[in-house]
Short mmCIF file of C-alpha atoms and ligand atoms in Angstrom, two decimals:
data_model
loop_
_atom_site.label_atom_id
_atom_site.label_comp_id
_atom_site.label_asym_id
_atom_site.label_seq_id
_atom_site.Cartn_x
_atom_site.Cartn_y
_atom_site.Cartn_z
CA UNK R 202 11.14 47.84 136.02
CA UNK R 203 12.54 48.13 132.91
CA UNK R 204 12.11 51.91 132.47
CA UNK R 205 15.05 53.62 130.11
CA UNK R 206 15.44 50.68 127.89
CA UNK R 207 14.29 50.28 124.47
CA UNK R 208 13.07 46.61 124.44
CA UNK R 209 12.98 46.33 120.64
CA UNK R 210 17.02 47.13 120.66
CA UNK R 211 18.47 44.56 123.35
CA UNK R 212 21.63 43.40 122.71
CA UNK R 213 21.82 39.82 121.22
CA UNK R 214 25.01 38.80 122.75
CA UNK R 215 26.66 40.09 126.78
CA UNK R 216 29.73 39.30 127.81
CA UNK R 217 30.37 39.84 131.13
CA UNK R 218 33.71 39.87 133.36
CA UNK R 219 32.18 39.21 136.72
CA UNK R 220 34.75 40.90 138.78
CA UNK R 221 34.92 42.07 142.83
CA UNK R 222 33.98 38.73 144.62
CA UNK R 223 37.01 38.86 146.48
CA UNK R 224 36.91 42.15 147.73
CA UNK R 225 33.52 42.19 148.57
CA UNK R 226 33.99 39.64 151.16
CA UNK R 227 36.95 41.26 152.12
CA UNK R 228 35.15 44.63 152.98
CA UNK R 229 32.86 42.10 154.87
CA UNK R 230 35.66 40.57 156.95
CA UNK R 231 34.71 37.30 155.16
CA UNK R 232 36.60 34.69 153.22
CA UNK R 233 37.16 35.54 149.48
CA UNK R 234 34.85 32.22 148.72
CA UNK R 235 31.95 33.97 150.56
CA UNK R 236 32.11 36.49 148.26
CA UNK R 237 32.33 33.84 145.10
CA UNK R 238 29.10 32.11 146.81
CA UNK R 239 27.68 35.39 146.35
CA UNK R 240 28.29 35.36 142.74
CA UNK R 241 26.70 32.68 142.43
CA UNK R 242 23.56 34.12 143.28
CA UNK R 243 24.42 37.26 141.09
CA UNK R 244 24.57 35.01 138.34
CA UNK R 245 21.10 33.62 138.70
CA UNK R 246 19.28 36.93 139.30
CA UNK R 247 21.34 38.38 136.03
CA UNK R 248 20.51 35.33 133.96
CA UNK R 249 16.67 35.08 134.34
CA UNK R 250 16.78 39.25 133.65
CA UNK R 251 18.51 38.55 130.91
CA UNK R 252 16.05 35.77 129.98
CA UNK R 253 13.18 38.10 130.76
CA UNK R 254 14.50 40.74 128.28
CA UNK R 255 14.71 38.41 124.99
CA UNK R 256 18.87 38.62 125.28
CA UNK R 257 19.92 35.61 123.12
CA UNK R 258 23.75 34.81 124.48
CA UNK R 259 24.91 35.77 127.86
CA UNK R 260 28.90 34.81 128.21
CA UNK R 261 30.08 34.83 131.81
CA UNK R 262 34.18 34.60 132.53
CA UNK R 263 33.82 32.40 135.61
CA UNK R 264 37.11 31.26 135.89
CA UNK R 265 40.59 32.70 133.61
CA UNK R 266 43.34 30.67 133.06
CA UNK R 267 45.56 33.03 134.81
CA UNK R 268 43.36 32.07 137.37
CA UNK R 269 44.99 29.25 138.30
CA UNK R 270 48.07 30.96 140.02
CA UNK R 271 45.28 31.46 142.78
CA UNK R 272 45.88 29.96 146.10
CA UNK R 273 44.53 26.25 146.00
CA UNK R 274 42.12 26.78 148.62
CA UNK R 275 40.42 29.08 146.65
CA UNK R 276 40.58 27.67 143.62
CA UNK R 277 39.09 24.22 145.10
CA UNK R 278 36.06 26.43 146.23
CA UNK R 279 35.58 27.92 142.94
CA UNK R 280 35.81 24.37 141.41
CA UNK R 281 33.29 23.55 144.37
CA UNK R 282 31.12 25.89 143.81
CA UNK R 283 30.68 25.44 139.95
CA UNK R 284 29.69 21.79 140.63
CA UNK R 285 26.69 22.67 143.43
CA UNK R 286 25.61 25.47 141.03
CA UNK R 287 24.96 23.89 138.15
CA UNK R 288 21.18 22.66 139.04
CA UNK R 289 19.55 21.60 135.85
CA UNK R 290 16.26 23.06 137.60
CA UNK R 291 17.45 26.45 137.21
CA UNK R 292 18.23 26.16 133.38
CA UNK R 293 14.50 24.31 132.59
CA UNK R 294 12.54 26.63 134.17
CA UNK R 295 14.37 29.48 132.29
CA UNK R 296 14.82 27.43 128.79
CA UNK R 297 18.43 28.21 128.84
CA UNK R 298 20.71 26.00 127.27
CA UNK R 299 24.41 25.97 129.06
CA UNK R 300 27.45 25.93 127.08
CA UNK R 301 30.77 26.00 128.34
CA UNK R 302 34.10 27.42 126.90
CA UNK R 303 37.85 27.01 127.70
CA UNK R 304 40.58 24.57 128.85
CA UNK R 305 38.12 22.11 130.37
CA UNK R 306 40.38 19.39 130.17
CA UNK R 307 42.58 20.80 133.05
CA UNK R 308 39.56 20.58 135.49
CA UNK R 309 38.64 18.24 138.04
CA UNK R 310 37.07 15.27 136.34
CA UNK R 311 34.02 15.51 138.53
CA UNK R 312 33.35 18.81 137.59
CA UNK R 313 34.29 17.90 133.31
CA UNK R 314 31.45 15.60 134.02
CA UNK R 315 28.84 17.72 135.15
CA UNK R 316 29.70 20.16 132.57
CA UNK R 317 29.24 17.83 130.36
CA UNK R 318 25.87 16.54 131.71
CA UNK R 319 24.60 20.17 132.25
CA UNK R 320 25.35 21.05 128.39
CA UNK R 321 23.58 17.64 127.83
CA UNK R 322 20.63 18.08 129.75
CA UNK R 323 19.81 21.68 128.38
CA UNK R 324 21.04 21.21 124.59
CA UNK R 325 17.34 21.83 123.83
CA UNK R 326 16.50 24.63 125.68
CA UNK R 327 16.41 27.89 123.30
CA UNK R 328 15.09 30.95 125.17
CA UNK R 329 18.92 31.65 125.28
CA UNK R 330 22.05 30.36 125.57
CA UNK R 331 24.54 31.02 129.36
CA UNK R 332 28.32 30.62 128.34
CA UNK R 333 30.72 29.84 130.89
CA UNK R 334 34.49 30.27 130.30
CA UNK R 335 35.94 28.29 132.45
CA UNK R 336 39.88 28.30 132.37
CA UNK R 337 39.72 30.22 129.65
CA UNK R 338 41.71 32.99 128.14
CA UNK R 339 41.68 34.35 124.51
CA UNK R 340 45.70 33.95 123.82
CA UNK R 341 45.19 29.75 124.67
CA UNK R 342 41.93 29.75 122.64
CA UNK R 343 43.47 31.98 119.51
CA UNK R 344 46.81 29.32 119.52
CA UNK R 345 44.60 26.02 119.62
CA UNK R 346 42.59 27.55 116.91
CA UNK R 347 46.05 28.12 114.94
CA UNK R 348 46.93 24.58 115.65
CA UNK R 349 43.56 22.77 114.42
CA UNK R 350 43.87 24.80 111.30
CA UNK R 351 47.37 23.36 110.56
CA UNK R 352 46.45 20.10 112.22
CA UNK R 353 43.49 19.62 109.93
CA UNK R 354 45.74 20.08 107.15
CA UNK R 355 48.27 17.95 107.71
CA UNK R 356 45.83 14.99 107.55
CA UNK R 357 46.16 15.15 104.14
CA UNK R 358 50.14 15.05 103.73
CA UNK R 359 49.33 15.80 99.97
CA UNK R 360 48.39 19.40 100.64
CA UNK R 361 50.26 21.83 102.45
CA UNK R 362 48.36 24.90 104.20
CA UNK R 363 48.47 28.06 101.71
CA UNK R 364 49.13 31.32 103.45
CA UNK R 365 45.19 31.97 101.71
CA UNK R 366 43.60 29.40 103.77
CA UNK R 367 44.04 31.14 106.49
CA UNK R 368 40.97 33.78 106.74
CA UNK R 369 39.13 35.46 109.14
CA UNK R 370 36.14 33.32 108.83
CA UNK R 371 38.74 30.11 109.10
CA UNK R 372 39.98 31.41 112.12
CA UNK R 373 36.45 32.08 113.94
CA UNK R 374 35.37 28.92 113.02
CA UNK R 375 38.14 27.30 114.96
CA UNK R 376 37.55 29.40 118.24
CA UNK R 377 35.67 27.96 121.05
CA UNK R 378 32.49 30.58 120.38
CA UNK R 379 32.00 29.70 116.76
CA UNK R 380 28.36 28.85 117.77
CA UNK R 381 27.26 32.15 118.59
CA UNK R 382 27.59 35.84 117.34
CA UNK R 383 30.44 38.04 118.71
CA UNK R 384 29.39 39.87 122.14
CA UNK R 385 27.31 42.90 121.54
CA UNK R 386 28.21 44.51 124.75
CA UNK R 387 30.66 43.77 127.22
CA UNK R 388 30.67 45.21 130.73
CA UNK R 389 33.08 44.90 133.53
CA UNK R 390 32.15 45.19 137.35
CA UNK R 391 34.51 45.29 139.95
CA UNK R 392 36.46 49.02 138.81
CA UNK R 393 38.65 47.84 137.10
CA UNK R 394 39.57 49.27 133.41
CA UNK R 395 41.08 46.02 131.66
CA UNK R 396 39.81 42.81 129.38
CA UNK R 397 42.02 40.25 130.87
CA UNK R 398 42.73 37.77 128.69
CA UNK R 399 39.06 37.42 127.40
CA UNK R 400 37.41 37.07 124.25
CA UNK R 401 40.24 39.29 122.29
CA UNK R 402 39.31 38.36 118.81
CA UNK R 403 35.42 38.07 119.21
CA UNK R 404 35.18 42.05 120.78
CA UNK R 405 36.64 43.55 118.05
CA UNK R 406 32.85 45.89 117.74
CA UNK R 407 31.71 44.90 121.06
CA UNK R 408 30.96 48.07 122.93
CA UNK R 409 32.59 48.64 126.22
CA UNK R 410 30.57 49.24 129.92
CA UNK R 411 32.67 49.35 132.48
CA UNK R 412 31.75 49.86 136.35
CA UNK R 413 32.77 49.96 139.89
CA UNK R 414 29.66 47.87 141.56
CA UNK R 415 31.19 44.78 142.51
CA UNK R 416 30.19 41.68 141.22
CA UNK R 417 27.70 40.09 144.02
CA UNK R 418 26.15 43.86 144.32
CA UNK R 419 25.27 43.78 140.40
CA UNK R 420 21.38 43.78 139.97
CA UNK R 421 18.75 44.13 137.16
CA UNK R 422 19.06 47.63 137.88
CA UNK R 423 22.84 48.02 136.88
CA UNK R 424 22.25 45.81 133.76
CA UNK R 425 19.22 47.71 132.68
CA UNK R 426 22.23 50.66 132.60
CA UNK R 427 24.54 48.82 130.92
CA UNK R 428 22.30 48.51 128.41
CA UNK R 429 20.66 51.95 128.22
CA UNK R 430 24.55 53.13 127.94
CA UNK R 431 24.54 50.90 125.11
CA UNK R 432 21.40 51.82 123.30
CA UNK R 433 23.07 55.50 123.23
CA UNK R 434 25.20 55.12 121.06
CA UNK R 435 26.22 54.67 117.39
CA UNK R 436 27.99 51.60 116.13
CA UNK R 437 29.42 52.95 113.06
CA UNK R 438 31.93 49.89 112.15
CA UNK R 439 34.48 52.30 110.64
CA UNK R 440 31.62 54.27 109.04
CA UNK R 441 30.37 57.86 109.17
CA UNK R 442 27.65 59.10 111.41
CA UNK R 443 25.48 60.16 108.38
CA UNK R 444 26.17 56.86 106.66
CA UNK R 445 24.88 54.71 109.47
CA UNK R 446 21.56 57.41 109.45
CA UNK R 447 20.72 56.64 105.85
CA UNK R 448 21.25 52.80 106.40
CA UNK R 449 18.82 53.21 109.09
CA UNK R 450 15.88 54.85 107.21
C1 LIG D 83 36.09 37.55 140.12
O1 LIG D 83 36.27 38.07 141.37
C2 LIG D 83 35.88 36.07 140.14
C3 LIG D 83 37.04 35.28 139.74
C4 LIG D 83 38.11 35.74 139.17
C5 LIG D 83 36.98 33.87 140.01
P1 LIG D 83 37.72 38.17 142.02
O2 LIG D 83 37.95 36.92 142.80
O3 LIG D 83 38.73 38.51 141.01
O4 LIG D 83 37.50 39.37 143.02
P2 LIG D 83 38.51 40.54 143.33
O5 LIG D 83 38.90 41.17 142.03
O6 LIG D 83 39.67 39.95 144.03
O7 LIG D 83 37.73 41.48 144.19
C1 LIG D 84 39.25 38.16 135.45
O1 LIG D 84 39.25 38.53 136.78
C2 LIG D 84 38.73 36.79 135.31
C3 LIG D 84 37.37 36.56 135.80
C4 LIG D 84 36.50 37.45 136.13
C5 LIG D 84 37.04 35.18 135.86
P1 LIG D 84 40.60 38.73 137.58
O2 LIG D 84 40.19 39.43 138.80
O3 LIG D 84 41.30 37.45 137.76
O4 LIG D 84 41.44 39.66 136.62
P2 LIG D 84 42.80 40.44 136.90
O5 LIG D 84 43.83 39.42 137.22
O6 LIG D 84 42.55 41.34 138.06
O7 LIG D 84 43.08 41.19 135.65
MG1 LIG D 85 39.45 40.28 140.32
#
């Protein structure tokens, strides 16, 4: 089952852009919420194999904020969809705390709630921690993060913010992910070759998997790829080949 992968090198941190819902149902001659329904399921094989193989953060993008140009229908059975998922049940039996990340505030309120109750419910849970970004997109999370830095200094009319202040530690500190280590890997499914608005600052390192397998089609087998992509090759951080062998021996 888990042939090809190297079990004591598993990334700590996925991000994934679960992409190809819509086309999938298409091909199918089915509504484009079929094929999110599908996801749905996706999402529960992927995050009890992700579970199974000691991966610490799992980061979904469930929902951009571009996203909401989408035609309402479809975006109220997204919204719909996110509330029947979230079954407690699903996260206790896999000790998997939920987290959520993004513009939450411009959701329904019934769905803000059971966010809210989900992240509650499974704050204790620790095998690993499922991320949804939910009307999220990196260039609204980078320019709240600018604002709460300036914010926080103006409470103190006394002292103006110094150009100094402003690090990078300051500034991932103020994004929504500053509870968890920047993605590891990253993979895309759906074909296509873009980030879309996600986690800009945070996969500065991360290393790229892109492929074509839509998004309800994904299975352990593709993510056991992903990952055996990624556990062939070097990250050198802007270091030589030979100086990442000697750190390594
Ligand atoms: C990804 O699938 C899920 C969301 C963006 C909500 P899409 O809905 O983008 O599917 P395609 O890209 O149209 O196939
Ligand atoms: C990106 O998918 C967002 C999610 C997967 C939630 P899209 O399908 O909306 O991305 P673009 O618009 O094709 O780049
Ligand atoms: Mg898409």
């Amino acid at each position: 089952m888990t042939e090809g992968i190297d079990m004591t090198r598993i990334p700590e941190h996925i991000a994934i852009i679960m992409d190809g819902n819509g086309r999938w149902a298409t091909e199918r001659n089915k509504p484009r919420s079929y094929g999110h329904q599908a996801g749905v399921d996706t999402v529960r094989r992927i995050t009890s194999e992700c579970v199974r193989l000691g991966v610490k953060y799992l980061t979904l993008y469930t929902f951009s904020t571009e996203n909401w140009s989408r035609p309402s229908d479809e975006i109220a059975a997204l919204m719909g969809l996110v509330l029947t998922s979230l079954e407690d049940e699903i996260f206790m039996k896999n000790n998997v705390r939920f987290r959520v990340i993004g513009d939450i505030a411009r959701l329904p309120q019934e769905v803000q709630n059971k966010l809210h109750e989900t992240e509650e419910h499974t704050a204790k849970n620790s095998a690993m921690t499922m991320v949804v970004a939910l009307s999220y997109s990196a260039r609204w999370e980078i320019t709240k993060a600018m604002r709460e830095i300036i914010a926080e200094h103006q409470l103190d009319s006394s002292s103006f913010i110094q150009p100094e202040m402003i690090t990078e530690d300051v500034i991932s500190r103020h994004l929504q992910t500053n509870f968890m280590p920047d993605p590891d890997l990253l993979i895309r499914t759906g074909g296509e070759l873009r980030i879309s608005n996600y986690l800009l600052w945070q996969i500065a390192y991360s290393e790229l998997y892109f492929c074509d397998t839509y998004w309800p089609d994904f299975d352990e087998l593709d993510l056991h790829k992903a990952i055996g992509s990624f556990q062939q090759r070097q990250r050198r951080f802007g270091k030589t080949e030979k100086q990442i062998e000697n750190e390594n021996k």
